[in-house]
Amino acid sequence: MPEAQFESRSPQQPSDVVATFTEPGPADVAARVAAARRAQPTWARTPPVERATVIDRAATSIQANAAELVDLVVREVGKPRVEAVGEVDRAVAILRYFAQQVLDPDGETYPSADGRAMLFVRRRPRGVVGLVTPWNFPVAIPAWKLAPALACGNSVVVKPAPQGAASSERFLSLLGDALPEGVLTSVVGGGRVGGQLVSLVDAVSFTGSTAVGRQIAVDLAPLGTPYQAEMGGQNPSIVLPDANVDHAAATIAGAAMYFAGQKCTATSRVVVVGRNRPFLDALVDRVSAIDVGDPDRSDCLCGPVIDEAARTNVVTAIADAVGHGARLLCGSATPPTGAGWYVRPTVVETDDPAAPLAQEEVFGPLCSVLHADTVEQAVQIANGTRYGLSSSIFTTDLGSVLRHLDQLQSGMIRVNAATSGVDFFAPFGGERDSNRGPREQGRAARDFFTTTATYTVAPAG
Ligand code: NAP
Ligand code: MG
């Protein structure tokens, strides 16, 4: 059977083939996992100070090659240059942060029942960890998974998404060169390769769509393999009547539209409490002012969506919503002409929180506006999807904040701040269909990438 070939193309210039990959066959995937399995015990036994130094040296290698990686991310996934710079810088910071975690306390002691023995708990690596990652952060997402996995003494095999695979592969090969052989490898391929990888490893960390994440959860259930899955979102921002209009409008416009709305934490619903014409006008002004264009330009904030299928998906969602009575406040279902998978940033007002546009993740520069009479109703609308990744409230009333924050059913809750954005040193993750399994990043990461053993050491007599 001929092996499958993948092409990764530039979304701003689809004739530009960034890289071609040959999908590895099952024996090849198994061989890479076996190599990772052979390398892991030595890596886990490497003295902690040395392990920290090796990871830190890998960060230095990324820093030294940052300009090349930024160019590749811009070209391959159409990420605006300013955000690509931020992503690569963040990966370096993540590697340095987790390098230091190697030296954190690795357990707890307890008084023993008889007062003579030592009773303690130690963290231990899981073994070989499989990472399955999406195309939209082809450097930062592998980084925030592999850095804690390696720091905890695991070896790692990554399966990046084909649309961002050239960026992920360059990043991983720079890291791999700085690490002992076999400790970090990758396999580029489609869902079949991802499915095989997760079946062979000791723990799985996935980021991607809800459909795939749920499938992985089902596939792993009979194996009992621990996993974490961070998935899609339909993130709401609630705007209260006392909100700072300019700040709310500017922040929400950016959270919905920058990088063409292709962040899992992008704002996709704006729930406006009370008739707030000044806010709606300001939002439309801000969104209309976003210049859509070549992501390589230093002032670009909104480039193309990832591929033709993604653009079809977005324009179909806009056309369907308008066909069912939603009102177009700005933007269009007609994409700009010319090369590149561009879509105009679009805001659609609807009276129906159950409309598909207000329920499903579209992954493009598109958000809906919904209206509520009261904060309670707004919270109910905000919670009224199957997702629960990130929510925000815009208000100057501390009382409202305190009354309603805990009612929002999402993993990330923000006040007067964008739904988008991730702090790698704090726990990150969603609720409901945005998540399965424990949190990632920050100090939460090692709870997933280690297991613990409880030791009793008694005197010989
Ligand atoms: P995706 O289609 O779900 O793919 C994610 C990864 O899973 C890819 O590497 C994919 O390979 C692989 N895969 C597909 N089927 C598989 C299977 N049966 N077993 C194992 N692996 C399989 O997601 P995407 O299109 O790359 O990324 C966009 C999505 O990611 C959005 O839904 C977004 O919300 C989500 N996301 C979530 C977060 C978060 O932290 N919550 C962050 C970023 C993105 P193929 O591409 O070859 O199918
Ligand atoms: Mg995909």
Coordinates of N, CA, C and O in Angstrom, one line a residue, residues 23 38 40 48 88 123 126 139 149 164 173 183 190 224 230 293 307 319 334 408 460:
E23 N 3.5 10.1 5.2 CA 3.0 9.5 6.5 C 3.7 8.2 6.8 O 3.8 7.3 6.0
R38 N 12.9 3.0 25.1 CA 14.3 2.7 25.5 C 15.0 3.9 26.1 O 15.8 3.7 27.1
Q40 N 13.7 6.4 27.8 CA 13.1 7.0 29.0 C 13.7 6.8 30.3 O 14.0 7.7 31.1
P48 N 18.8 15.6 38.4 CA 17.9 16.7 38.2 C 18.5 18.0 37.7 O 18.0 18.6 36.8
V88 N 6.6 32.3 19.7 CA 7.9 31.7 19.8 C 8.6 32.1 21.1 O 9.2 31.3 21.8
R123 N 6.7 11.6 43.5 CA 6.3 11.6 42.1 C 7.2 10.8 41.2 O 8.4 10.8 41.4
R126 N 5.4 9.0 34.1 CA 4.5 8.0 33.6 C 5.2 7.0 32.7 O 4.8 5.9 32.6
V139 N 3.8 25.8 17.7 CA 5.0 25.8 18.5 C 4.6 25.8 20.0 O 5.1 25.0 20.8
A149 N 6.3 17.5 30.5 CA 6.4 16.0 30.4 C 7.9 15.7 30.5 O 8.3 14.7 31.3
G164 N 0.0 22.5 10.3 CA 1.1 23.3 10.9 C 2.4 22.5 11.1 O 3.2 22.8 11.9
S173 N 12.6 19.5 16.0 CA 13.9 18.9 15.7 C 15.0 19.8 16.3 O 16.1 19.3 16.7
V183 N 14.6 10.8 23.3 CA 13.8 11.4 24.4 C 12.6 12.2 23.9 O 11.5 12.3 24.5
G190 N -1.9 11.8 9.7 CA -3.3 12.2 9.9 C -3.8 11.4 11.2 O -3.1 11.0 12.0
G224 N -7.4 2.1 29.6 CA -7.1 2.7 30.9 C -6.0 3.7 30.8 O -5.5 4.0 31.9
E230 N -7.9 19.0 25.8 CA -8.4 20.4 25.8 C -9.0 20.6 24.4 O -8.3 20.4 23.4
G293 N -5.3 41.3 6.0 CA -4.3 41.2 5.0 C -3.2 40.3 5.3 O -3.3 39.5 6.2
D307 N -7.5 27.2 5.7 CA -7.5 26.5 4.3 C -8.9 26.8 3.7 O -9.8 27.4 4.3
A319 N -23.8 32.9 6.1 CA -24.9 32.9 5.2 C -26.2 32.2 5.8 O -27.3 32.7 5.7
T334 N -19.4 37.2 1.7 CA -18.7 37.2 0.5 C -17.2 37.5 0.8 O -16.9 38.6 1.2
L408 N -20.5 31.2 36.2 CA -20.1 31.0 34.8 C -19.4 29.6 34.8 O -18.5 29.3 35.5
A460 N 15.2 -2.2 60.1 CA 15.4 -3.6 59.8 C 15.0 -4.4 61.0 O 14.7 -5.6 60.9

